[in-house]
mmCIF file of C-alpha atoms in Angstrom:
data_model
loop_
_atom_site.group_PDB
_atom_site.id
_atom_site.type_symbol
_atom_site.label_atom_id
_atom_site.label_comp_id
_atom_site.label_asym_id
_atom_site.label_seq_id
_atom_site.Cartn_x
_atom_site.Cartn_y
_atom_site.Cartn_z
ATOM 1 C CA MET V 1 -6.643 18.385 -37.557
ATOM 2 C CA MET V 2 -5.619 17.219 -40.994
ATOM 3 C CA ASP V 3 -8.097 16.025 -43.573
ATOM 4 C CA LEU V 4 -9.253 12.511 -42.651
ATOM 5 C CA ARG V 5 -8.334 11.125 -46.076
ATOM 6 C CA SER V 6 -4.765 12.332 -45.642
ATOM 7 C CA HIS V 7 -4.658 11.091 -42.064
ATOM 8 C CA ILE V 8 -5.547 7.482 -42.872
ATOM 9 C CA GLN V 9 -3.076 7.366 -45.737
ATOM 10 C CA ASN V 10 -0.131 8.184 -43.499
ATOM 11 C CA ARG V 11 -0.974 7.606 -39.842
ATOM 12 C CA PHE V 12 -2.815 5.412 -37.383
ATOM 13 C CA LEU V 13 -6.363 6.446 -36.562
ATOM 14 C CA ILE V 14 -7.802 5.198 -33.276
ATOM 15 C CA PHE V 15 -11.584 4.911 -33.189
ATOM 16 C CA ASP V 16 -13.764 4.573 -30.115
ATOM 17 C CA GLY V 17 -15.308 1.378 -28.773
ATOM 18 C CA ALA V 18 -18.789 0.092 -28.141
ATOM 19 C CA PHE V 19 -21.667 2.393 -27.258
ATOM 20 C CA GLY V 20 -24.044 -0.098 -25.635
ATOM 21 C CA THR V 21 -21.307 -1.616 -23.459
ATOM 22 C CA VAL V 22 -20.765 1.638 -21.580
ATOM 23 C CA GLN V 23 -24.286 3.006 -21.799
ATOM 24 C CA MET V 24 -25.684 4.092 -18.456
ATOM 25 C CA ASP V 25 -28.410 1.901 -16.973
ATOM 26 C CA GLY V 26 -31.988 3.089 -17.132
ATOM 27 C CA CYS V 27 -31.584 5.337 -20.160
ATOM 28 C CA LEU V 28 -33.439 3.105 -22.589
ATOM 29 C CA LYS V 29 -36.563 1.021 -22.421
ATOM 30 C CA PRO V 30 -36.238 -2.609 -23.620
ATOM 31 C CA GLY V 31 -36.106 -2.677 -27.413
ATOM 32 C CA GLU V 32 -35.948 1.104 -27.718
ATOM 33 C CA ASN V 33 -33.864 2.620 -30.504
ATOM 34 C CA PRO V 34 -30.668 4.005 -28.870
ATOM 35 C CA THR V 35 -30.720 6.912 -31.303
ATOM 36 C CA VAL V 36 -33.424 8.581 -29.181
ATOM 37 C CA LEU V 37 -30.813 9.191 -26.468
ATOM 38 C CA ASN V 38 -29.445 11.995 -28.625
ATOM 39 C CA ILE V 39 -32.607 13.893 -27.679
ATOM 40 C CA THR V 40 -33.832 12.307 -24.440
ATOM 41 C CA SER V 41 -30.449 12.012 -22.708
ATOM 42 C CA PRO V 42 -27.835 14.067 -24.584
ATOM 43 C CA GLU V 43 -25.634 14.263 -21.495
ATOM 44 C CA THR V 44 -25.315 10.461 -21.547
ATOM 45 C CA VAL V 45 -24.277 10.373 -25.197
ATOM 46 C CA ALA V 46 -21.866 13.277 -24.802
ATOM 47 C CA ALA V 47 -20.289 11.644 -21.744
ATOM 48 C CA ILE V 48 -19.643 8.400 -23.635
ATOM 49 C CA HIS V 49 -18.008 10.281 -26.506
ATOM 50 C CA ARG V 50 -15.986 12.411 -24.085
ATOM 51 C CA ASN V 51 -14.708 9.437 -22.110
ATOM 52 C CA TYR V 52 -13.580 7.677 -25.281
ATOM 53 C CA LEU V 53 -11.727 10.795 -26.390
ATOM 54 C CA LYS V 54 -10.000 11.001 -23.014
ATOM 55 C CA SER V 55 -9.085 7.318 -23.387
ATOM 56 C CA GLY V 56 -7.205 7.973 -26.621
ATOM 57 C CA ALA V 57 -9.829 7.815 -29.364
ATOM 58 C CA MET V 58 -9.228 10.242 -32.209
ATOM 59 C CA ALA V 59 -12.628 9.827 -33.884
ATOM 60 C CA ILE V 60 -16.181 9.958 -32.561
ATOM 61 C CA THR V 61 -18.589 7.450 -34.049
ATOM 62 C CA LEU V 62 -21.872 9.316 -33.843
ATOM 63 C CA ASN V 63 -24.917 7.703 -32.249
ATOM 64 C CA THR V 64 -26.637 7.315 -35.632
ATOM 65 C CA PHE V 65 -26.190 3.589 -36.327
ATOM 66 C CA SER V 66 -29.950 3.003 -36.155
ATOM 67 C CA CYS V 67 -31.076 6.110 -38.066
ATOM 68 C CA SER V 68 -32.422 4.280 -41.102
ATOM 69 C CA ARG V 69 -35.942 5.419 -41.969
ATOM 70 C CA PHE V 70 -37.093 1.839 -41.349
ATOM 71 C CA LYS V 71 -35.588 1.772 -37.868
ATOM 72 C CA ILE V 72 -36.904 5.151 -36.713
ATOM 73 C CA ALA V 73 -40.443 4.522 -37.967
ATOM 74 C CA GLY V 74 -42.885 5.245 -35.155
ATOM 75 C CA LEU V 75 -40.527 7.465 -33.160
ATOM 76 C CA PRO V 76 -41.773 10.957 -32.240
ATOM 77 C CA TYR V 77 -38.739 12.524 -33.953
ATOM 78 C CA THR V 78 -37.755 13.147 -37.551
ATOM 79 C CA LEU V 79 -34.551 11.798 -39.047
ATOM 80 C CA GLU V 80 -33.094 15.289 -39.183
ATOM 81 C CA GLU V 81 -33.898 15.955 -35.528
ATOM 82 C CA LEU V 82 -32.123 12.757 -34.479
ATOM 83 C CA VAL V 83 -29.084 13.431 -36.668
ATOM 84 C CA LYS V 84 -28.787 17.085 -35.637
ATOM 85 C CA ALA V 85 -28.935 16.073 -31.981
ATOM 86 C CA ALA V 86 -26.238 13.430 -32.545
ATOM 87 C CA PHE V 87 -23.868 16.083 -33.894
ATOM 88 C CA GLU V 88 -24.678 18.389 -30.976
ATOM 89 C CA CYS V 89 -23.772 15.599 -28.534
ATOM 90 C CA ALA V 90 -20.484 15.009 -30.342
ATOM 91 C CA ALA V 91 -19.609 18.711 -30.451
ATOM 92 C CA ARG V 92 -20.324 18.965 -26.728
ATOM 93 C CA ALA V 93 -18.004 16.024 -26.068
ATOM 94 C CA VAL V 94 -15.185 17.595 -28.072
ATOM 95 C CA ASP V 95 -15.515 20.832 -26.115
ATOM 96 C CA GLU V 96 -15.576 19.038 -22.763
ATOM 97 C CA ALA V 97 -12.645 16.759 -23.657
ATOM 98 C CA GLY V 98 -10.589 19.717 -24.803
ATOM 99 C CA LYS V 99 -9.129 17.862 -27.788
ATOM 100 C CA PRO V 100 -9.977 17.762 -31.496
ATOM 101 C CA ALA V 101 -11.652 14.734 -33.024
ATOM 102 C CA TYR V 102 -13.034 13.564 -36.324
ATOM 103 C CA LEU V 103 -16.838 13.355 -36.325
ATOM 104 C CA VAL V 104 -17.854 10.220 -38.204
ATOM 105 C CA TYR V 105 -21.453 9.586 -39.171
ATOM 106 C CA ASP V 106 -22.344 5.959 -38.394
ATOM 107 C CA MET V 107 -24.523 4.310 -41.046
ATOM 108 C CA GLY V 108 -25.679 0.820 -40.142
ATOM 109 C CA PRO V 109 -27.819 -1.679 -42.081
ATOM 110 C CA CYS V 110 -31.238 -0.387 -43.088
ATOM 111 C CA GLY V 111 -33.052 -3.041 -41.079
ATOM 112 C CA LYS V 112 -34.566 -5.056 -43.919
ATOM 113 C CA LEU V 113 -33.102 -7.429 -46.492
ATOM 114 C CA LEU V 114 -32.578 -6.324 -50.069
ATOM 115 C CA GLU V 115 -33.953 -8.170 -53.062
ATOM 116 C CA PRO V 116 -33.839 -10.998 -53.998
ATOM 117 C CA MET V 117 -33.537 -12.230 -50.389
ATOM 118 C CA GLY V 118 -35.877 -9.550 -49.079
ATOM 119 C CA GLU V 119 -38.368 -6.926 -50.131
ATOM 120 C CA VAL V 120 -36.228 -3.778 -50.396
ATOM 121 C CA SER V 121 -35.104 -2.774 -53.883
ATOM 122 C CA PHE V 122 -31.607 -1.528 -54.606
ATOM 123 C CA GLN V 123 -32.990 1.948 -55.354
ATOM 124 C CA GLU V 124 -34.958 2.046 -52.103
ATOM 125 C CA ALA V 125 -31.823 1.143 -50.138
ATOM 126 C CA TYR V 126 -29.902 3.810 -52.038
ATOM 127 C CA ASP V 127 -32.529 6.441 -51.175
ATOM 128 C CA LEU V 128 -32.473 5.479 -47.477
ATOM 129 C CA CYS V 129 -28.723 5.989 -47.383
ATOM 130 C CA LYS V 130 -28.790 9.134 -49.497
ATOM 131 C CA GLU V 131 -31.016 11.012 -47.068
ATOM 132 C CA GLN V 132 -28.666 10.142 -44.202
ATOM 133 C CA ALA V 133 -25.568 11.066 -46.201
ATOM 134 C CA LEU V 134 -26.957 14.500 -47.064
ATOM 135 C CA LEU V 135 -27.685 15.207 -43.401
ATOM 136 C CA ALA V 136 -24.239 13.958 -42.386
ATOM 137 C CA GLU V 137 -22.622 16.456 -44.726
ATOM 138 C CA LYS V 138 -25.043 19.237 -43.733
ATOM 139 C CA TYR V 139 -24.189 18.992 -40.045
ATOM 140 C CA GLY V 140 -20.431 18.748 -40.481
ATOM 141 C CA ALA V 141 -19.337 15.113 -40.590
ATOM 142 C CA ASP V 142 -15.696 14.473 -41.400
ATOM 143 C CA ALA V 143 -16.566 11.069 -42.883
ATOM 144 C CA VAL V 144 -19.249 8.408 -43.134
ATOM 145 C CA LEU V 145 -18.684 4.943 -41.687
ATOM 146 C CA ILE V 146 -20.816 2.266 -43.373
ATOM 147 C CA GLU V 147 -20.503 -0.529 -40.827
ATOM 148 C CA THR V 148 -21.655 -3.946 -39.609
ATOM 149 C CA MET V 149 -22.827 -4.855 -43.102
ATOM 150 C CA ALA V 150 -23.612 -8.483 -43.901
ATOM 151 C CA ASP V 151 -24.973 -7.943 -47.430
ATOM 152 C CA LEU V 152 -22.542 -6.611 -50.038
ATOM 153 C CA TYR V 153 -25.476 -5.463 -52.151
ATOM 154 C CA GLU V 154 -26.434 -3.079 -49.354
ATOM 155 C CA VAL V 155 -22.795 -1.994 -49.088
ATOM 156 C CA LYS V 156 -22.904 -1.069 -52.774
ATOM 157 C CA ALA V 157 -26.139 0.910 -52.413
ATOM 158 C CA ALA V 158 -24.845 2.777 -49.365
ATOM 159 C CA LEU V 159 -21.436 3.520 -50.842
ATOM 160 C CA LEU V 160 -22.894 4.855 -54.077
ATOM 161 C CA ALA V 161 -25.368 6.983 -52.115
ATOM 162 C CA VAL V 162 -22.594 8.676 -50.161
ATOM 163 C CA LYS V 163 -20.133 9.018 -53.052
ATOM 164 C CA GLU V 164 -22.668 10.400 -55.535
ATOM 165 C CA ASN V 165 -24.314 12.903 -53.197
ATOM 166 C CA THR V 166 -21.547 14.197 -50.924
ATOM 167 C CA LYS V 167 -17.829 14.891 -50.897
ATOM 168 C CA LEU V 168 -17.297 12.995 -47.650
ATOM 169 C CA PRO V 169 -14.706 10.246 -47.187
ATOM 170 C CA VAL V 170 -16.332 6.811 -46.841
ATOM 171 C CA LEU V 171 -15.128 3.925 -44.686
ATOM 172 C CA CYS V 172 -16.809 0.523 -45.207
ATOM 173 C CA THR V 173 -16.727 -2.425 -42.831
ATOM 174 C CA ILE V 174 -18.495 -5.754 -43.019
ATOM 175 C CA THR V 175 -19.276 -8.223 -40.250
ATOM 176 C CA ILE V 176 -18.291 -11.850 -40.758
ATOM 177 C CA GLU V 177 -18.779 -15.151 -39.006
ATOM 178 C CA GLN V 178 -16.035 -17.525 -37.885
ATOM 179 C CA ASN V 179 -15.889 -19.062 -41.374
ATOM 180 C CA GLY V 180 -14.764 -15.737 -42.831
ATOM 181 C CA ARG V 181 -18.034 -15.002 -44.633
ATOM 182 C CA THR V 182 -20.978 -12.759 -43.863
ATOM 183 C CA TYR V 183 -24.219 -14.483 -42.965
ATOM 184 C CA THR V 184 -25.425 -13.875 -46.531
ATOM 185 C CA GLY V 185 -22.276 -15.581 -47.871
ATOM 186 C CA GLY V 186 -20.215 -12.520 -48.759
ATOM 187 C CA CYS V 187 -16.463 -13.147 -48.855
ATOM 188 C CA ILE V 188 -13.375 -11.077 -48.058
ATOM 189 C CA GLU V 189 -12.115 -11.102 -51.671
ATOM 190 C CA SER V 190 -15.377 -9.728 -53.057
ATOM 191 C CA THR V 191 -15.547 -7.092 -50.344
ATOM 192 C CA ALA V 192 -12.105 -5.765 -51.236
ATOM 193 C CA ALA V 193 -12.786 -5.818 -54.986
ATOM 194 C CA LEU V 194 -16.194 -4.161 -54.766
ATOM 195 C CA VAL V 195 -15.388 -1.476 -52.218
ATOM 196 C CA GLU V 196 -12.149 -0.468 -53.920
ATOM 197 C CA SER V 197 -13.815 -0.305 -57.349
ATOM 198 C CA LEU V 198 -16.495 2.062 -56.023
ATOM 199 C CA GLY V 199 -13.994 4.540 -54.610
ATOM 200 C CA ALA V 200 -14.192 3.892 -50.860
ATOM 201 C CA ASP V 201 -11.501 5.467 -48.710
ATOM 202 C CA ALA V 202 -11.048 2.469 -46.411
ATOM 203 C CA VAL V 203 -12.305 -1.086 -46.068
ATOM 204 C CA GLY V 204 -12.490 -3.359 -43.077
ATOM 205 C CA ILE V 205 -14.227 -5.714 -40.681
ATOM 206 C CA ASN V 206 -16.072 -4.889 -37.481
ATOM 207 C CA CYS V 207 -18.136 -6.612 -34.811
ATOM 208 C CA SER V 208 -18.231 -10.308 -35.659
ATOM 209 C CA VAL V 209 -15.930 -12.068 -33.191
ATOM 210 C CA GLY V 210 -12.879 -11.364 -31.063
ATOM 211 C CA PRO V 211 -9.541 -10.035 -32.339
ATOM 212 C CA LYS V 212 -7.819 -13.446 -32.461
ATOM 213 C CA ASP V 213 -10.569 -14.892 -34.654
ATOM 214 C CA LEU V 214 -10.454 -11.847 -36.923
ATOM 215 C CA LEU V 215 -6.665 -11.845 -37.186
ATOM 216 C CA PRO V 216 -6.291 -14.156 -40.232
ATOM 217 C CA TYR V 217 -9.121 -12.459 -42.111
ATOM 218 C CA ALA V 218 -7.784 -8.988 -41.354
ATOM 219 C CA LYS V 219 -4.364 -10.052 -42.656
ATOM 220 C CA GLN V 220 -6.018 -11.527 -45.745
ATOM 221 C CA LEU V 221 -7.854 -8.269 -46.393
ATOM 222 C CA ALA V 222 -4.663 -6.247 -45.974
ATOM 223 C CA GLY V 223 -3.076 -8.411 -48.671
ATOM 224 C CA LEU V 224 -5.853 -7.767 -51.182
ATOM 225 C CA THR V 225 -6.029 -3.981 -51.376
ATOM 226 C CA ASN V 226 -4.005 -0.800 -51.059
ATOM 227 C CA LEU V 227 -6.892 0.912 -49.281
ATOM 228 C CA PRO V 228 -6.387 1.690 -45.600
ATOM 229 C CA VAL V 229 -7.750 -1.231 -43.570
ATOM 230 C CA MET V 230 -10.047 -0.735 -40.567
ATOM 231 C CA ILE V 231 -10.594 -3.399 -37.886
ATOM 232 C CA GLN V 232 -12.987 -3.106 -34.926
ATOM 233 C CA PRO V 233 -13.479 -6.524 -33.302
ATOM 234 C CA ASN V 234 -15.672 -7.466 -30.375
ATOM 235 C CA ALA V 235 -14.126 -8.158 -26.985
ATOM 236 C CA GLY V 236 -14.443 -11.857 -27.730
ATOM 237 C CA LEU V 237 -17.635 -13.840 -27.299
ATOM 238 C CA PRO V 238 -20.470 -12.758 -24.980
ATOM 239 C CA GLN V 239 -21.154 -14.884 -21.921
ATOM 240 C CA GLU V 240 -24.186 -14.481 -19.701
ATOM 241 C CA LYS V 241 -24.235 -15.305 -15.992
ATOM 242 C CA ASP V 242 -26.995 -14.336 -13.565
ATOM 243 C CA GLY V 243 -28.475 -12.025 -16.182
ATOM 244 C CA VAL V 244 -25.200 -10.141 -16.662
ATOM 245 C CA THR V 245 -23.403 -10.247 -20.018
ATOM 246 C CA SER V 246 -19.607 -10.223 -20.084
ATOM 247 C CA PHE V 247 -16.980 -10.858 -22.749
ATOM 248 C CA ASP V 248 -14.070 -13.283 -22.641
ATOM 249 C CA VAL V 249 -11.186 -11.130 -23.938
ATOM 250 C CA THR V 250 -9.493 -8.750 -21.507
ATOM 251 C CA PRO V 251 -8.313 -5.260 -22.501
ATOM 252 C CA GLU V 252 -4.710 -6.484 -22.288
ATOM 253 C CA GLU V 253 -5.350 -9.448 -24.587
ATOM 254 C CA TYR V 254 -7.288 -7.216 -26.939
ATOM 255 C CA ALA V 255 -4.547 -4.621 -27.222
ATOM 256 C CA GLU V 256 -1.904 -7.295 -27.785
ATOM 257 C CA VAL V 257 -3.679 -8.772 -30.813
ATOM 258 C CA MET V 258 -4.554 -5.339 -32.177
ATOM 259 C CA THR V 259 -0.870 -4.426 -31.991
ATOM 260 C CA GLU V 260 -0.092 -7.462 -34.131
ATOM 261 C CA LEU V 261 -2.720 -6.257 -36.607
ATOM 262 C CA ALA V 262 -1.076 -2.842 -36.700
ATOM 263 C CA GLY V 263 2.160 -4.581 -37.642
ATOM 264 C CA SER V 264 0.345 -6.346 -40.489
ATOM 265 C CA GLY V 265 -0.744 -3.179 -42.233
ATOM 266 C CA VAL V 266 -3.993 -2.316 -40.426
ATOM 267 C CA ASN V 267 -3.957 1.369 -39.517
ATOM 268 C CA ILE V 268 -7.534 2.199 -38.464
ATOM 269 C CA LEU V 269 -8.296 0.432 -35.198
ATOM 270 C CA GLY V 270 -11.062 0.515 -32.633
ATOM 271 C CA GLY V 271 -13.549 -1.646 -30.796
ATOM 272 C CA CYS V 272 -17.044 -3.040 -31.112
ATOM 273 C CA CYS V 273 -19.329 -5.033 -28.798
ATOM 274 C CA GLY V 274 -17.927 -5.573 -25.319
ATOM 275 C CA THR V 275 -15.127 -3.030 -25.569
ATOM 276 C CA ASN V 276 -15.000 0.020 -23.327
ATOM 277 C CA TYR V 277 -12.699 2.877 -22.331
ATOM 278 C CA ASP V 278 -10.017 0.533 -20.938
ATOM 279 C CA TYR V 279 -9.756 -1.334 -24.244
ATOM 280 C CA ILE V 280 -9.330 1.874 -26.239
ATOM 281 C CA ARG V 281 -6.832 3.355 -23.772
ATOM 282 C CA LEU V 282 -4.558 0.308 -23.960
ATOM 283 C CA LEU V 283 -5.000 0.079 -27.724
ATOM 284 C CA ALA V 284 -3.895 3.696 -28.173
ATOM 285 C CA GLU V 285 -0.967 3.308 -25.776
ATOM 286 C CA LYS V 286 0.412 0.288 -27.625
ATOM 287 C CA VAL V 287 -0.284 1.257 -31.238
ATOM 288 C CA LEU V 288 0.350 4.983 -31.526
ATOM 289 C CA PRO V 289 4.117 4.765 -30.835
ATOM 290 C CA LEU V 290 4.473 2.383 -33.790
ATOM 291 C CA THR V 291 5.145 3.308 -37.414
ATOM 292 C CA PRO V 292 2.332 2.373 -39.815
ATOM 293 C CA VAL V 293 3.219 -0.353 -42.316
ATOM 294 C CA LYS V 294 3.190 0.694 -45.962
ATOM 295 C CA ARG V 295 1.613 -1.946 -48.191
ATOM 296 C CA GLU V 296 2.217 -2.256 -51.931
ATOM 297 C CA ILE V 297 -0.366 -4.616 -53.362
ATOM 298 C CA ALA V 298 -0.193 -5.307 -57.093
ATOM 299 C CA ALA V 299 -3.328 -4.310 -58.997
ATOM 300 C CA ARG V 300 -5.542 -7.173 -60.201
ATOM 301 C CA GLU V 301 -8.389 -7.307 -62.692
ATOM 302 C CA THR V 302 -11.349 -8.894 -60.961
ATOM 303 C CA ALA V 303 -15.009 -9.729 -61.377
ATOM 304 C CA CYS V 304 -17.160 -10.771 -58.472
ATOM 305 C CA THR V 305 -20.503 -11.545 -56.991
ATOM 306 C CA PRO V 306 -20.852 -11.217 -53.214
ATOM 307 C CA THR V 307 -19.862 -14.867 -52.799
ATOM 308 C CA VAL V 308 -17.383 -15.482 -55.656
ATOM 309 C CA CYS V 309 -14.399 -13.370 -56.730
ATOM 310 C CA VAL V 310 -12.382 -14.217 -59.832
ATOM 311 C CA GLU V 311 -9.037 -12.764 -60.854
ATOM 312 C CA VAL V 312 -9.378 -12.300 -64.599
ATOM 313 C CA LYS V 313 -6.272 -13.094 -66.626
ATOM 314 C CA ALA V 314 -5.726 -13.795 -70.311
ATOM 315 C CA ASP V 315 -6.107 -17.532 -69.728
ATOM 316 C CA THR V 316 -9.033 -17.416 -67.284
ATOM 317 C CA PRO V 317 -11.773 -19.645 -68.762
ATOM 318 C CA VAL V 318 -14.802 -17.608 -69.815
ATOM 319 C CA LEU V 319 -18.245 -18.309 -71.224
ATOM 320 C CA GLN V 320 -18.987 -15.903 -74.074
ATOM 321 C CA LEU V 321 -22.749 -15.466 -73.900
ATOM 322 C CA ALA V 322 -23.197 -13.309 -77.001
ATOM 323 C CA THR V 323 -21.575 -14.404 -80.267
ATOM 324 C CA PRO V 324 -22.073 -13.348 -83.888
ATOM 325 C CA GLU V 325 -23.987 -16.604 -84.367
ATOM 326 C CA ASN V 326 -26.567 -16.099 -81.599
ATOM 327 C CA ALA V 327 -26.665 -12.282 -81.403
ATOM 328 C CA ALA V 328 -29.941 -11.977 -83.337
ATOM 329 C CA GLU V 329 -31.592 -14.593 -81.126
ATOM 330 C CA LEU V 330 -30.410 -12.900 -77.941
ATOM 331 C CA SER V 331 -31.503 -9.488 -79.229
ATOM 332 C CA GLY V 332 -35.004 -10.874 -79.759
ATOM 333 C CA TYR V 333 -35.170 -12.298 -76.249
ATOM 334 C CA LEU V 334 -33.943 -9.000 -74.839
ATOM 335 C CA ALA V 335 -36.508 -6.966 -76.784
ATOM 336 C CA SER V 336 -39.389 -9.163 -75.613
ATOM 337 C CA GLY V 337 -38.172 -9.405 -72.030
ATOM 338 C CA ASP V 338 -37.756 -13.175 -72.306
ATOM 339 C CA PHE V 339 -34.866 -13.373 -69.877
ATOM 340 C CA ASP V 340 -35.580 -17.010 -69.007
ATOM 341 C CA SER V 341 -34.548 -18.070 -72.511
ATOM 342 C CA VAL V 342 -31.234 -16.235 -72.095
ATOM 343 C CA LEU V 343 -30.775 -17.988 -68.762
ATOM 344 C CA ASP V 344 -31.423 -21.356 -70.441
ATOM 345 C CA ILE V 345 -28.671 -20.633 -72.965
ATOM 346 C CA ILE V 346 -26.177 -19.954 -70.188
ATOM 347 C CA LEU V 347 -27.129 -22.992 -68.156
ATOM 348 C CA ASP V 348 -26.950 -25.267 -71.209
ATOM 349 C CA GLN V 349 -23.490 -23.990 -72.132
ATOM 350 C CA LEU V 350 -22.187 -24.263 -68.586
ATOM 351 C CA TYR V 351 -22.702 -28.021 -68.810
ATOM 352 C CA ASP V 352 -20.081 -28.127 -71.573
ATOM 353 C CA VAL V 353 -17.766 -25.228 -70.685
ATOM 354 C CA GLU V 354 -15.624 -24.922 -67.570
ATOM 355 C CA ALA V 355 -15.947 -21.174 -67.107
ATOM 356 C CA GLU V 356 -15.013 -18.973 -64.152
ATOM 357 C CA TYR V 357 -17.041 -15.991 -65.355
ATOM 358 C CA VAL V 358 -19.618 -15.093 -68.016
ATOM 359 C CA MET V 359 -19.008 -12.335 -70.572
ATOM 360 C CA LEU V 360 -21.851 -10.523 -72.343
ATOM 361 C CA ASN V 361 -20.792 -8.505 -75.381
ATOM 362 C CA THR V 362 -23.609 -5.972 -75.612
ATOM 363 C CA THR V 363 -22.091 -4.375 -78.715
ATOM 364 C CA LEU V 364 -23.279 -7.408 -80.705
ATOM 365 C CA LEU V 365 -26.897 -6.915 -79.643
ATOM 366 C CA SER V 366 -29.228 -4.661 -81.600
ATOM 367 C CA GLY V 367 -31.263 -2.115 -79.641
ATOM 368 C CA ALA V 368 -29.813 -3.147 -76.271
ATOM 369 C CA ALA V 369 -30.668 -0.288 -73.920
ATOM 370 C CA PRO V 370 -28.640 -0.048 -70.699
ATOM 371 C CA GLU V 371 -31.754 -0.500 -68.546
ATOM 372 C CA GLN V 372 -32.574 -3.723 -70.396
ATOM 373 C CA ILE V 373 -29.083 -5.112 -69.821
ATOM 374 C CA SER V 374 -29.305 -4.089 -66.154
ATOM 375 C CA ALA V 375 -32.605 -5.942 -65.757
ATOM 376 C CA LEU V 376 -31.219 -8.968 -67.612
ATOM 377 C CA LEU V 377 -28.156 -9.179 -65.369
ATOM 378 C CA GLY V 378 -30.359 -8.988 -62.298
ATOM 379 C CA HIS V 379 -32.461 -11.885 -63.558
ATOM 380 C CA LEU V 380 -29.463 -13.986 -64.523
ATOM 381 C CA GLN V 381 -27.860 -13.487 -61.118
ATOM 382 C CA THR V 382 -30.778 -15.255 -59.446
ATOM 383 C CA ALA V 383 -29.589 -18.552 -60.972
ATOM 384 C CA VAL V 384 -25.985 -18.127 -62.156
ATOM 385 C CA ARG V 385 -23.356 -18.222 -59.429
ATOM 386 C CA LEU V 386 -20.478 -17.005 -61.609
ATOM 387 C CA PRO V 387 -19.507 -13.333 -61.912
ATOM 388 C CA PHE V 388 -20.406 -11.431 -65.095
ATOM 389 C CA GLY V 389 -18.567 -9.095 -67.375
ATOM 390 C CA ILE V 390 -19.886 -6.863 -70.149
ATOM 391 C CA THR V 391 -18.504 -5.278 -73.274
ATOM 392 C CA ALA V 392 -20.073 -1.891 -73.999
ATOM 393 C CA HIS V 393 -19.687 0.991 -76.435
ATOM 394 C CA SER V 394 -18.983 3.579 -73.708
ATOM 395 C CA GLN V 395 -18.173 3.878 -70.021
ATOM 396 C CA GLU V 396 -21.459 5.717 -69.544
ATOM 397 C CA ASP V 397 -23.399 2.758 -70.936
ATOM 398 C CA ALA V 398 -21.336 0.312 -68.896
ATOM 399 C CA ASP V 399 -21.960 2.241 -65.671
ATOM 400 C CA ALA V 400 -25.718 2.237 -66.299
ATOM 401 C CA MET V 401 -25.724 -1.466 -67.174
ATOM 402 C CA THR V 402 -23.810 -2.536 -64.071
ATOM 403 C CA ARG V 403 -25.082 -0.014 -61.524
ATOM 404 C CA GLU V 404 -27.482 -2.479 -59.910
ATOM 405 C CA TYR V 405 -25.357 -5.539 -60.604
ATOM 406 C CA ASN V 406 -24.810 -7.388 -57.337
ATOM 407 C CA GLY V 407 -21.025 -7.289 -57.153
ATOM 408 C CA LYS V 408 -18.305 -5.921 -59.410
ATOM 409 C CA ALA V 409 -18.719 -6.685 -63.104
ATOM 410 C CA LEU V 410 -15.739 -6.831 -65.431
ATOM 411 C CA VAL V 411 -16.106 -3.994 -67.954
ATOM 412 C CA VAL V 412 -14.563 -3.781 -71.423
ATOM 413 C CA ILE V 413 -15.132 -0.704 -73.595
ATOM 414 C CA ARG V 414 -15.066 -1.286 -77.342
#
């Protein structure tokens, strides 16, 4: 098989569908982490992978979605034991199916909210993802899929953890509600800007709703980035009757909409909740004979928070936080850690200035260490909705200043 990065640049890649939908009854206790099946019932996991491969899937999504240290706490297995077993199940499936496949490590949300909404720091989230990424590379993953993310701050931590510690391709997908935003408010525009700026290999949407509801948002995403776009919808909305859950979109309806997506520039396609082997078989049959659409999206300069994305042009209104007139005052606040006074300055000026983003020229500030600017930006983001930009002396300083910024900061080197 060709390198996955090359594959998704030039061809369609069909992923598998849901795991829980086709999981055999009686394998798990109520509320039990499905990752344990890699050890307690490897034949079940291997059979699911094998059947998806025989249905036309070209990639195996490993049974590692719930491998975060938070989610496996209390289990009688180590993270490495669970991950190693997941790869063994996938390798067994490839052998039994008699066809090659990409092995994709599945990295889901860590299980707790990041600051400021929750208690997990950016660095803690990074470390959780780093330990998974290292094991993914150790046991032979072809890529890492960061999926079902609702918090773009966690996306950033996970993506950096994989990019900085492995050489693996990274695919990132968020989950949105019917209004086109994640439940934490993240938007499509910010997702595209952030993920592309951090060097992801593909960006997309998974889970969420059915393919028809995702269609306009998938098309929007395809119009915002030149990255390969990945879409894995649910089989519609779940409906429960007599204790049995079913979904309201048939395999035929699913494949029809996914074919339309393929014609709109989406080239990585698969399924999420409610989909099974029939959905993937029809998807592959309809899409693979087609020719992938080449998209040419003009580059844009952007700055974003998770909820607001601004295209920065020469005439985009900006609030200049640091000026020659107030630089000494700001430097004093920075040195003493009085970030509230800096916040007051911004809020006062925003009453008089119609700005779409805030620019902080750190080269005007005396003794401004990158870690101080990083801490300041974090504090300001708790109250200022607009995206930020910084002017720095070097790219190294800028990277340190914006590493834990929640979003994509505009960076100017001077």
